[in-house]
Coordinates of C-alpha atoms and ligand atoms in Angstrom, one line a residue:
X75 CA 27.3 32.0 -66.2
X76 CA 28.8 31.1 -62.9
X77 CA 28.1 33.0 -59.6
X78 CA 31.7 34.2 -59.6
X79 CA 31.6 35.3 -63.2
X80 CA 28.4 37.2 -62.5
X81 CA 30.0 38.8 -59.5
X82 CA 33.0 39.9 -61.5
X83 CA 30.9 41.4 -64.3
X84 CA 28.7 43.2 -61.8
X85 CA 31.7 44.7 -60.1
X86 CA 33.1 45.9 -63.4
X87 CA 29.7 47.4 -64.3
X88 CA 29.6 49.2 -60.9
X89 CA 33.0 50.7 -61.5
X90 CA 32.1 51.7 -65.1
X91 CA 34.5 49.5 -67.0
X92 CA 33.7 49.0 -70.6
X93 CA 35.5 46.0 -72.1
X94 CA 36.5 46.7 -75.6
X95 CA 35.5 43.5 -77.3
X96 CA 37.1 44.5 -80.6
X97 CA 40.5 43.6 -79.1
X98 CA 41.5 40.0 -78.4
X99 CA 40.0 39.0 -75.0
X100 CA 40.9 36.3 -72.5
X101 CA 39.4 35.1 -69.2
X102 CA 41.5 34.1 -66.2
X103 CA 40.5 31.4 -63.7
X104 CA 39.6 32.4 -60.2
X105 CA 41.8 30.7 -57.6
X106 CA 38.6 30.2 -55.5
X107 CA 37.1 27.6 -57.8
X108 CA 39.1 27.7 -61.0
X109 CA 36.1 28.9 -62.9
X110 CA 36.8 31.4 -65.6
X111 CA 36.0 35.0 -64.6
X112 CA 34.8 37.8 -66.9
X113 CA 36.8 38.3 -70.1
X114 CA 39.3 41.1 -70.3
X115 CA 41.1 42.6 -73.3
X116 CA 44.7 41.8 -74.0
X117 CA 47.5 44.1 -75.3
X118 CA 50.0 42.9 -77.8
X119 CA 53.5 44.3 -78.4
X120 CA 52.2 46.9 -80.8
X121 CA 49.7 48.0 -78.2
X122 CA 52.5 48.3 -75.6
X123 CA 54.4 50.5 -78.1
X124 CA 51.4 52.6 -78.7
X125 CA 50.9 53.1 -74.9
X126 CA 54.5 54.2 -74.5
X127 CA 53.9 56.7 -77.3
X128 CA 50.8 58.1 -75.7
X129 CA 52.5 58.3 -72.2
X130 CA 55.4 60.2 -73.9
X131 CA 53.1 62.7 -75.7
X132 CA 51.2 63.3 -72.4
X133 CA 54.4 64.0 -70.4
X134 CA 55.2 67.7 -71.2
X135 CA 51.8 69.0 -70.2
X136 CA 51.7 66.9 -67.1
X137 CA 55.2 67.7 -66.0
X138 CA 54.4 71.4 -66.5
X139 CA 51.4 71.3 -64.3
X140 CA 52.1 72.6 -60.7
X141 CA 52.6 69.6 -58.4
X142 CA 49.7 70.6 -56.1
X143 CA 47.4 70.5 -59.1
X144 CA 48.7 67.0 -59.9
X145 CA 48.0 66.2 -56.2
X146 CA 44.4 67.3 -56.6
X147 CA 44.0 64.6 -59.3
X148 CA 45.4 62.0 -57.0
X149 CA 43.1 63.2 -54.2
X150 CA 40.1 62.7 -56.6
X151 CA 41.4 59.2 -57.4
X152 CA 41.6 58.5 -53.7
X153 CA 38.0 59.6 -53.2
X154 CA 36.9 57.3 -56.0
X155 CA 38.8 54.4 -54.3
X156 CA 36.9 55.2 -51.1
X157 CA 33.6 55.2 -52.9
X158 CA 34.3 51.8 -54.6
X159 CA 36.3 50.2 -51.8
X160 CA 34.1 47.1 -51.3
X161 CA 33.6 46.5 -55.1
X162 CA 37.4 46.7 -55.7
X163 CA 38.0 44.4 -52.7
X164 CA 35.5 41.9 -54.3
X165 CA 37.6 41.8 -57.5
X166 CA 40.8 41.1 -55.4
X167 CA 39.1 38.2 -53.6
X168 CA 37.8 36.8 -57.0
X169 CA 41.1 37.1 -58.8
X170 CA 43.6 36.4 -56.0
X171 CA 41.6 34.6 -53.3
X172 CA 42.3 37.0 -50.4
X173 CA 39.9 37.0 -47.5
X174 CA 37.6 40.1 -47.5
X175 CA 39.3 41.8 -44.7
X176 CA 42.7 41.6 -46.4
X177 CA 41.3 42.5 -49.7
X178 CA 39.7 45.6 -48.2
X179 CA 43.0 46.3 -46.4
X180 CA 44.7 46.4 -49.8
X181 CA 42.3 49.0 -51.1
X182 CA 42.7 51.0 -47.8
X183 CA 46.5 50.9 -48.5
X184 CA 45.8 52.5 -51.9
X185 CA 43.7 55.2 -50.2
X186 CA 46.4 55.8 -47.7
X187 CA 49.1 56.2 -50.3
X188 CA 46.9 58.7 -52.2
X189 CA 46.6 60.8 -49.0
X190 CA 50.4 60.5 -48.6
X191 CA 51.0 61.6 -52.2
X192 CA 48.6 64.6 -51.9
X193 CA 50.6 65.8 -49.0
X194 CA 53.8 65.2 -50.8
X195 CA 52.6 67.3 -53.7
X196 CA 53.2 70.3 -51.6
X197 CA 56.4 69.0 -50.0
X198 CA 58.7 67.5 -52.5
X199 CA 61.6 69.9 -52.7
X200 CA 65.4 70.2 -52.6
X201 CA 68.0 71.7 -50.5
X202 CA 69.7 75.1 -50.4
X203 CA 73.4 74.5 -49.8
X204 CA 76.1 76.9 -48.8
X205 CA 78.2 77.9 -51.9
X206 CA 81.9 78.4 -51.5
X207 CA 81.8 81.3 -54.0
X208 CA 80.6 84.8 -53.0
X209 CA 77.4 85.9 -54.7
X210 CA 76.4 82.3 -55.6
X211 CA 73.6 80.1 -54.6
X212 CA 73.8 76.3 -54.7
X213 CA 70.5 74.6 -54.9
X214 CA 68.9 71.2 -55.6
X215 CA 66.0 71.1 -58.0
X216 CA 63.8 68.0 -58.4
X217 CA 62.2 67.6 -61.8
X218 CA 59.9 65.0 -63.2
X219 CA 61.7 62.0 -64.7
X220 CA 59.6 61.2 -67.7
X221 CA 57.3 58.3 -68.7
X222 CA 57.8 55.3 -66.3
X223 CA 56.7 51.7 -66.4
X224 CA 55.2 49.9 -63.4
X225 CA 55.3 46.0 -63.5
X226 CA 53.4 44.4 -60.6
X227 CA 52.9 41.0 -59.1
X228 CA 49.7 39.0 -58.6
X229 CA 49.7 39.0 -54.8
X230 CA 49.2 42.7 -54.4
X231 CA 47.5 43.3 -57.7
X232 CA 46.4 46.9 -57.0
X233 CA 48.3 48.3 -54.0
X234 CA 51.7 48.0 -55.5
X235 CA 50.5 49.8 -58.6
X236 CA 49.1 52.6 -56.5
X237 CA 52.2 52.9 -54.4
X238 CA 54.2 53.6 -57.5
X239 CA 51.6 55.5 -59.5
X240 CA 50.2 57.9 -56.8
X241 CA 53.8 59.1 -56.0
X242 CA 55.0 59.1 -59.6
X243 CA 52.0 61.2 -60.7
X244 CA 52.6 63.9 -58.1
X245 CA 56.2 63.9 -59.2
X246 CA 55.1 64.7 -62.7
X247 CA 55.8 61.4 -64.4
X248 CA 53.4 59.6 -66.7
X249 CA 52.9 55.9 -66.2
X250 CA 52.5 52.7 -68.2
X251 CA 51.2 49.9 -66.0
X252 CA 51.7 46.2 -66.8
X253 CA 50.0 44.2 -64.1
X254 CA 50.3 40.4 -63.6
X255 CA 48.7 38.3 -66.3
X256 CA 46.6 36.7 -63.5
X257 CA 44.8 39.9 -62.4
X258 CA 43.3 41.8 -65.4
X259 CA 40.0 42.6 -63.8
X260 CA 41.2 44.5 -60.7
X261 CA 43.7 46.2 -63.1
X262 CA 40.9 47.3 -65.4
X263 CA 38.8 48.6 -62.5
X264 CA 41.6 50.5 -60.8
X265 CA 42.7 52.0 -64.1
X266 CA 39.1 53.1 -64.9
X267 CA 38.9 55.1 -61.7
X268 CA 42.3 56.8 -62.2
X269 CA 41.4 57.5 -65.8
X270 CA 38.2 59.1 -64.7
X271 CA 40.2 61.4 -62.4
X272 CA 42.7 62.2 -65.1
X273 CA 40.0 62.8 -67.8
X274 CA 38.1 65.2 -65.5
X275 CA 41.4 67.2 -65.1
X276 CA 42.0 67.2 -68.9
X277 CA 45.0 64.9 -68.9
X278 CA 43.5 61.6 -70.3
X279 CA 46.7 59.9 -71.5
X280 CA 48.9 60.3 -68.4
X281 CA 48.2 56.7 -67.3
X282 CA 48.2 53.7 -69.7
X283 CA 47.2 50.1 -68.8
X284 CA 48.7 47.3 -70.9
X285 CA 47.3 43.8 -70.3
X286 CA 49.8 41.5 -71.9
X287 CA 48.9 37.9 -72.0
X288 CA 52.6 37.0 -72.2
X289 CA 55.3 38.9 -70.2
X290 CA 57.5 38.9 -73.3
X291 CA 55.1 41.2 -75.0
X292 CA 56.1 43.8 -72.4
X293 CA 59.6 44.0 -73.8
X294 CA 59.3 47.5 -75.2
X295 CA 58.8 48.7 -71.6
X296 CA 62.3 47.4 -70.8
X297 CA 64.0 48.4 -74.0
X298 CA 62.5 51.8 -75.0
X299 CA 64.8 54.7 -74.0
X300 CA 61.8 56.9 -73.4
X301 CA 60.9 54.9 -70.4
X302 CA 63.2 56.5 -67.8
X303 CA 62.3 54.2 -64.9
X304 CA 61.1 50.6 -64.7
X305 CA 59.6 49.9 -61.3
X306 CA 59.2 46.1 -61.2
X307 CA 57.7 44.0 -58.4
X308 CA 57.8 40.2 -58.5
X309 CA 60.1 37.3 -58.1
X310 CA 63.9 37.6 -57.9
X311 CA 64.1 35.6 -61.1
X312 CA 62.0 38.3 -62.9
X313 CA 64.3 41.0 -61.4
X314 CA 67.4 39.1 -62.6
X315 CA 66.0 39.5 -66.2
X316 CA 64.5 42.9 -66.0
X317 CA 67.2 44.7 -64.0
X318 CA 70.2 44.2 -66.2
X319 CA 68.2 44.6 -69.4
X320 CA 67.0 48.1 -68.4
X321 CA 70.4 49.1 -67.0
X322 CA 72.0 48.1 -70.2
X323 CA 70.4 51.2 -71.8
X324 CA 71.1 53.2 -68.6
X325 CA 67.4 53.2 -67.7
X326 CA 66.7 53.4 -64.0
X327 CA 65.2 50.4 -62.1
X328 CA 63.4 50.1 -58.9
X329 CA 63.2 46.4 -57.9
X330 CA 60.9 45.0 -55.3
X331 CA 61.6 41.2 -55.4
X332 CA 61.3 38.1 -53.3
X333 CA 61.8 37.9 -49.5
X334 CA 62.7 35.2 -47.0
X335 CA 61.5 36.9 -43.9
X336 CA 62.4 35.8 -40.4
X337 CA 61.4 36.5 -36.8
X338 CA 63.9 35.8 -33.9
X339 CA 62.2 34.8 -30.7
X340 CA 64.5 35.4 -27.7
X341 CA 64.1 34.0 -24.1
X342 CA 62.8 37.4 -22.9
X343 CA 60.0 37.6 -25.5
X344 CA 56.4 38.0 -24.6
X345 CA 55.3 34.7 -26.0
X346 CA 51.7 35.6 -26.4
X347 CA 52.7 38.5 -28.7
X348 CA 55.2 36.3 -30.5
X349 CA 52.7 33.6 -31.2
X350 CA 50.0 36.0 -32.4
X351 CA 52.5 38.0 -34.5
X352 CA 53.9 34.8 -36.1
X353 CA 50.6 33.2 -36.9
X354 CA 49.3 36.2 -38.9
X355 CA 52.6 36.8 -40.6
X356 CA 53.1 33.1 -41.6
X357 CA 49.6 31.9 -42.5
X358 CA 47.8 35.1 -43.4
X359 CA 47.2 35.7 -47.1
X360 CA 47.9 31.9 -47.4
X361 CA 51.6 32.7 -47.1
X362 CA 51.5 34.7 -50.4
X363 CA 52.9 38.0 -49.2
X364 CA 56.4 39.1 -50.1
X365 CA 56.8 39.8 -46.4
X366 CA 55.3 36.5 -45.2
X367 CA 57.1 35.0 -42.2
X368 CA 59.0 32.0 -43.6
X369 CA 61.7 31.4 -40.9
X370 CA 61.2 31.3 -37.1
X371 CA 64.5 31.5 -35.4
X372 CA 63.8 30.5 -31.8
X373 CA 66.0 30.2 -28.7
X374 CA 66.5 26.4 -28.2
X375 CA 64.9 26.6 -24.8
X376 CA 61.6 27.8 -26.3
X377 CA 61.6 25.9 -29.7
X378 CA 59.2 23.2 -28.6
X379 CA 56.8 25.5 -26.8
X380 CA 56.7 28.0 -29.7
X381 CA 56.2 25.3 -32.2
X382 CA 53.4 23.7 -30.2
X383 CA 51.6 27.0 -29.6
X384 CA 51.8 28.1 -33.3
X385 CA 50.7 24.5 -34.3
X386 CA 47.7 24.8 -31.9
X387 CA 46.8 28.2 -33.3
X388 CA 47.0 26.8 -36.8
X389 CA 44.4 24.2 -35.9
X390 CA 42.0 27.0 -35.1
X391 CA 42.4 28.6 -38.6
X392 CA 39.6 28.0 -41.0
X393 CA 41.0 27.1 -44.5
X394 CA 38.4 27.6 -47.2
X395 CA 36.7 29.6 -49.9
X396 CA 36.5 33.2 -48.5
X397 CA 33.9 34.4 -51.0
X398 CA 31.1 35.9 -48.9
X399 CA 32.4 34.0 -45.9
X400 CA 34.1 36.1 -43.3
X401 CA 34.8 33.0 -41.0
X402 CA 37.6 31.9 -43.4
X403 CA 41.2 32.9 -42.3
X404 CA 43.2 31.2 -45.1
X405 CA 42.0 31.2 -48.7
X406 CA 43.5 29.3 -51.7
X407 CA 46.9 29.3 -53.2
X408 CA 47.0 31.1 -56.5
X409 CA 47.2 27.9 -58.5
X410 CA 48.4 24.2 -58.6
X411 CA 52.0 25.2 -59.4
X412 CA 52.2 27.1 -56.1
X413 CA 51.1 23.9 -54.4
X414 CA 53.6 21.8 -56.4
X415 CA 56.4 24.1 -55.1
X416 CA 55.2 23.7 -51.5
X417 CA 54.8 20.0 -51.9
X418 CA 58.3 19.7 -53.4
X419 CA 59.8 21.8 -50.5
X420 CA 58.1 19.6 -48.0
X421 CA 59.4 16.4 -49.7
X422 CA 62.9 17.8 -49.9
X423 CA 62.8 18.8 -46.2
X424 CA 61.8 15.3 -45.2
X425 CA 64.8 13.8 -47.0
X426 CA 67.1 16.3 -45.5
X427 CA 66.2 15.7 -41.8
X428 CA 63.3 18.2 -41.5
X429 CA 60.5 17.2 -39.0
X430 CA 57.1 18.1 -40.3
X431 CA 55.1 19.3 -37.3
X432 CA 51.8 20.1 -39.0
X433 CA 50.1 21.1 -42.2
X434 CA 50.8 20.9 -45.9
X435 CA 47.6 18.8 -46.4
X436 CA 45.2 19.5 -49.3
X437 CA 41.7 20.6 -48.1
X438 CA 38.8 19.8 -50.4
X439 CA 36.6 22.8 -50.5
X440 CA 34.7 22.4 -53.7
X441 CA 35.2 21.0 -57.2
X442 CA 38.1 23.4 -57.9
X443 CA 40.7 25.6 -56.1
X444 CA 44.0 24.7 -54.4
X445 CA 43.5 24.8 -50.6
X446 CA 46.1 23.7 -48.2
X447 CA 46.7 23.8 -44.5
X448 CA 49.6 26.0 -43.3
X449 CA 52.7 23.9 -42.6
X450 CA 55.4 24.0 -39.9
X451 CA 58.7 22.2 -40.4
X452 CA 61.4 21.9 -37.7
X453 CA 65.0 22.0 -39.1
X454 CA 68.1 21.4 -37.1
X455 CA 70.0 23.9 -39.3
X456 CA 69.4 26.3 -42.2
X457 CA 69.9 24.5 -45.5
X458 CA 69.8 25.7 -49.1
X459 CA 66.2 24.7 -49.3
X460 CA 65.3 27.1 -46.4
X461 CA 67.3 29.8 -48.2
X462 CA 64.9 29.7 -51.1
X463 CA 61.6 31.6 -51.1
X464 CA 58.7 29.0 -51.2
X465 CA 55.7 31.2 -52.0
X466 CA 53.2 29.3 -49.8
X467 CA 52.3 29.0 -46.1
X468 CA 55.4 27.0 -45.0
X469 CA 57.2 28.0 -41.8
X470 CA 60.6 26.7 -41.0
X471 CA 61.6 26.6 -37.3
X472 CA 65.3 26.9 -36.6
X473 CA 66.7 26.7 -33.1
X474 CA 69.6 28.9 -31.9
X475 CA 71.7 29.2 -28.7
X476 CA 72.9 32.8 -28.6
X477 CA 71.9 36.0 -30.3
X478 CA 75.0 36.3 -32.4
X479 CA 74.2 32.9 -33.9
X480 CA 70.5 33.9 -34.4
X481 CA 71.5 37.0 -36.3
X482 CA 74.0 35.1 -38.4
X483 CA 71.3 32.5 -39.3
X484 CA 68.9 35.4 -40.0
X485 CA 71.2 37.1 -42.4
X486 CA 72.5 34.0 -44.1
X487 CA 69.9 34.0 -47.0
X488 CA 70.1 35.7 -50.4
X489 CA 67.0 37.9 -49.8
X490 CA 66.8 40.9 -47.4
X491 CA 63.2 42.2 -47.2
X492 CA 61.5 42.1 -43.8
X493 CA 62.6 40.9 -40.4
X494 CA 61.6 41.0 -36.7
X495 CA 62.7 40.2 -33.2
X496 CA 60.4 39.5 -30.3
X497 CA 62.2 40.5 -27.1
X498 CA 61.7 42.6 -23.9
X499 CA 65.5 43.1 -23.6
X500 CA 66.4 46.5 -24.9
X501 CA 70.0 45.3 -25.5
X502 CA 68.7 42.5 -27.8
X503 CA 66.4 45.0 -29.7
X504 CA 69.3 47.4 -30.1
X505 CA 71.6 44.8 -31.4
X506 CA 69.1 43.6 -34.0
X507 CA 68.2 47.0 -35.3
X508 CA 71.8 48.3 -35.1
X509 CA 74.6 48.2 -37.8
X510 CA 75.5 44.5 -37.3
X511 CA 72.0 43.3 -36.8
X512 CA 69.3 42.5 -39.4
X513 CA 70.5 43.2 -42.9
X514 CA 66.9 43.8 -44.2
X515 CA 65.1 46.8 -45.5
X516 CA 62.3 46.4 -42.8
X517 CA 63.4 45.7 -39.2
X518 CA 60.7 45.3 -36.6
X519 CA 60.7 44.8 -32.8
X520 CA 57.7 43.0 -31.3
X521 CA 55.8 43.2 -34.6
X522 CA 55.8 40.5 -37.2
X523 CA 57.6 41.1 -40.5
X524 CA 54.4 41.5 -42.5
X525 CA 51.9 44.3 -42.8
X526 CA 53.8 47.6 -43.4
X527 CA 52.4 51.1 -43.2
X528 CA 52.7 53.5 -46.2
X529 CA 54.5 56.2 -44.2
X530 CA 57.8 54.4 -44.2
X531 CA 59.9 53.5 -47.2
X532 CA 59.1 49.9 -48.2
X533 CA 61.6 47.6 -49.8
X534 CA 64.6 45.3 -49.2
X535 CA 68.2 44.6 -49.7
X536 CA 70.3 42.0 -51.5
X537 CA 68.2 39.7 -53.8
X538 CA 65.1 41.7 -52.9
X539 CA 66.5 44.3 -55.2
X540 CA 67.3 47.4 -53.1
X541 CA 64.3 49.5 -54.2
X542 CA 62.2 51.7 -51.9
X543 CA 58.6 52.7 -52.4
X544 CA 55.8 54.7 -50.8
X545 CA 56.8 56.8 -47.8
X546 CA 59.7 58.8 -46.4
X547 CA 61.9 60.0 -49.3
X548 CA 61.0 57.1 -51.7
X549 CA 59.6 59.8 -54.1
X550 CA 63.2 60.7 -55.1
X551 CA 63.3 57.5 -57.2
X552 CA 60.6 59.1 -59.5
X553 CA 62.4 62.4 -60.0
X554 CA 65.5 63.8 -61.6
X555 CA 67.8 65.8 -59.3
X556 CA 69.4 68.9 -60.8
X557 CA 72.2 70.5 -58.8
X558 CA 71.9 74.2 -59.7
X559 CA 74.4 77.0 -59.2
X560 CA 73.1 80.6 -59.6
X561 CA 75.6 83.4 -59.9
X562 CA 74.0 86.7 -58.9
X563 CA 77.3 88.6 -58.6
X564 CA 79.2 90.5 -61.3
X565 CA 82.3 88.3 -60.9
X566 CA 83.1 84.8 -62.2
X567 CA 85.0 83.0 -59.5
X568 CA 85.8 79.4 -60.2
X569 CA 85.3 76.6 -57.6
X570 CA 88.3 75.4 -55.7
X571 CA 90.0 78.8 -56.3
X572 CA 91.1 77.8 -59.8
X573 CA 92.5 80.7 -61.8
X574 CA 92.1 80.7 -65.6
Ligands
NAD623 P1 56.5 37.0 -61.1 O1 57.9 37.4 -61.0 O2 56.1 35.8 -61.8 O3 55.7 38.2 -61.9 C1 55.7 39.6 -61.5 C2 55.5 40.5 -62.7 O4 56.6 40.5 -63.5 C3 54.3 40.1 -63.5 O5 53.6 41.2 -64.0 C4 54.9 39.4 -64.7 O6 54.2 39.4 -65.9 C5 56.2 40.3 -64.9 N1 57.2 39.6 -65.6 C6 57.7 38.4 -65.5 N2 58.7 38.2 -66.4 C7 58.8 39.3 -67.1 C8 59.6 39.7 -68.2 N3 60.5 38.9 -68.8 N4 59.4 41.0 -68.7 C9 58.5 41.8 -68.2 N5 57.8 41.5 -67.2 C10 57.9 40.3 -66.6 O7 55.9 37.2 -59.6 P2 54.5 36.8 -59.1 O8 54.3 35.3 -59.1 O9 53.4 37.6 -59.8 O10 54.5 37.4 -57.6 C11 55.2 36.7 -56.5 C12 56.6 37.2 -56.3 O11 56.6 38.6 -56.2 C13 57.2 36.6 -55.0 O12 58.5 36.3 -55.2 C14 57.0 37.8 -54.1 O13 57.9 37.8 -53.0 C15 57.3 39.0 -55.0 N6 56.8 40.2 -54.5 C16 57.6 41.1 -54.0 C17 57.1 42.3 -53.4 C18 58.0 43.3 -52.8 O14 57.6 44.5 -52.6 N7 59.3 43.0 -52.6 C19 55.7 42.6 -53.4 C20 54.9 41.6 -54.0 C21 55.4 40.4 -54.5

């Protein structure tokens, strides 16, 4: 057994995961070395249908439980996450290749969203509105939606699930989770902890994990009328398939899809901040965040200086295997196909006038794993290639002459997730955050586009799908609003003065 397989099995044992070996099992390779990790069970289509049935049966009792009591279960789940933070982070490093600090950050984000959900469990509520009719009350009631499905991507294998699940649970929904095929182990571990909290509360079937080996096996989640909401995170291509299919049966969708995030660097910017913010946002997580900085739109007078400074910072970054090595900044790409896409984008850039400044080289770390230096490419203008999301550490530098042009370049992509401007000019900041500025769901000033807090609503516009998750009023997506009129008079006046 390899060291990594050993580590994965030890982590599962610590969490208390029992792999049911009577079901078909499969092992996924670690991006660190391409060695196979511990085996995990798989769920076929019949298993997905059975999970929907269980989540449906569990719904009435869960929906009937007072929201603060549901919050207490989520609080217990958050405590279990705290207790097992490092073990869970290990599984993320093993399955996704994140450096330890970012893997722990992902678990911290899960703990944060549990805290948020516990608070919300005493807060979610509607309005009391003035009725036009005497002796009448006009109210908004928020009710649980029903069983929902959560489909999540490989790059945030646990946090995205918890963003949806912690909030959905306090809202009274039951959840069927289909994680990425690449991350069964962290999914088993996270589910085991939530299941423990739910079992202790006497609601064992409220959460269901389905580990399909093929996304097509998850089709019942899209097609079954009992699933009232499908919250799907992943590529825009996946959303193009999932969105219309669920909407065809009038199911709700919450889509969190690809981004093509930019930062505008203006002449008034604090360049030290801009360089630091850009390096983390572009090269961190090996460029595999939905919010990764992919386009740097720089005032022409600063383009060379910014490119040089980011290039020099890149030279200081250690690319390597982050397993038990905290000196590494940039871990592996998820697999060879991710590198093929990056390589292809670099080749296409060269034939369309792009100037490769640095990076894009393979780094040999061991016998396996796909390690690459973060790349910077100068482009004289934004092309269709730049408008695509290349899910790798590839930063395009685009010069601009005035802010209107910068904002036009910024918005001229299909996606609309995260954005930022580095400026010390309040007029530029106001323009960027105002109605004709950035068209994204996340709009930052003097902060890079990546690394959101759970307190705000997270999500993006256009081909990013329009969904919002975690903070603010994102909980509304997981509930059904009932506008309620109560007549406590002895008369029956009709609205708009209608006589009948
Ligand atoms: P992906 O689209 O390949 O897969 C995402 C999930 O969708 C997986 O669970 C996959 O099994 C599932 N899926 C794919 N086809 C399906 C189908 N036909 N039916 C049901 N499920 C299906 O994405 P990925 O490679 O795992 O993740 C990277 C992508 O996700 C990037 O585009 C990234 O920007 C995006 N992402 C977006 C956000 C966000 O919040 N906006 C967050 C994380 C990742």
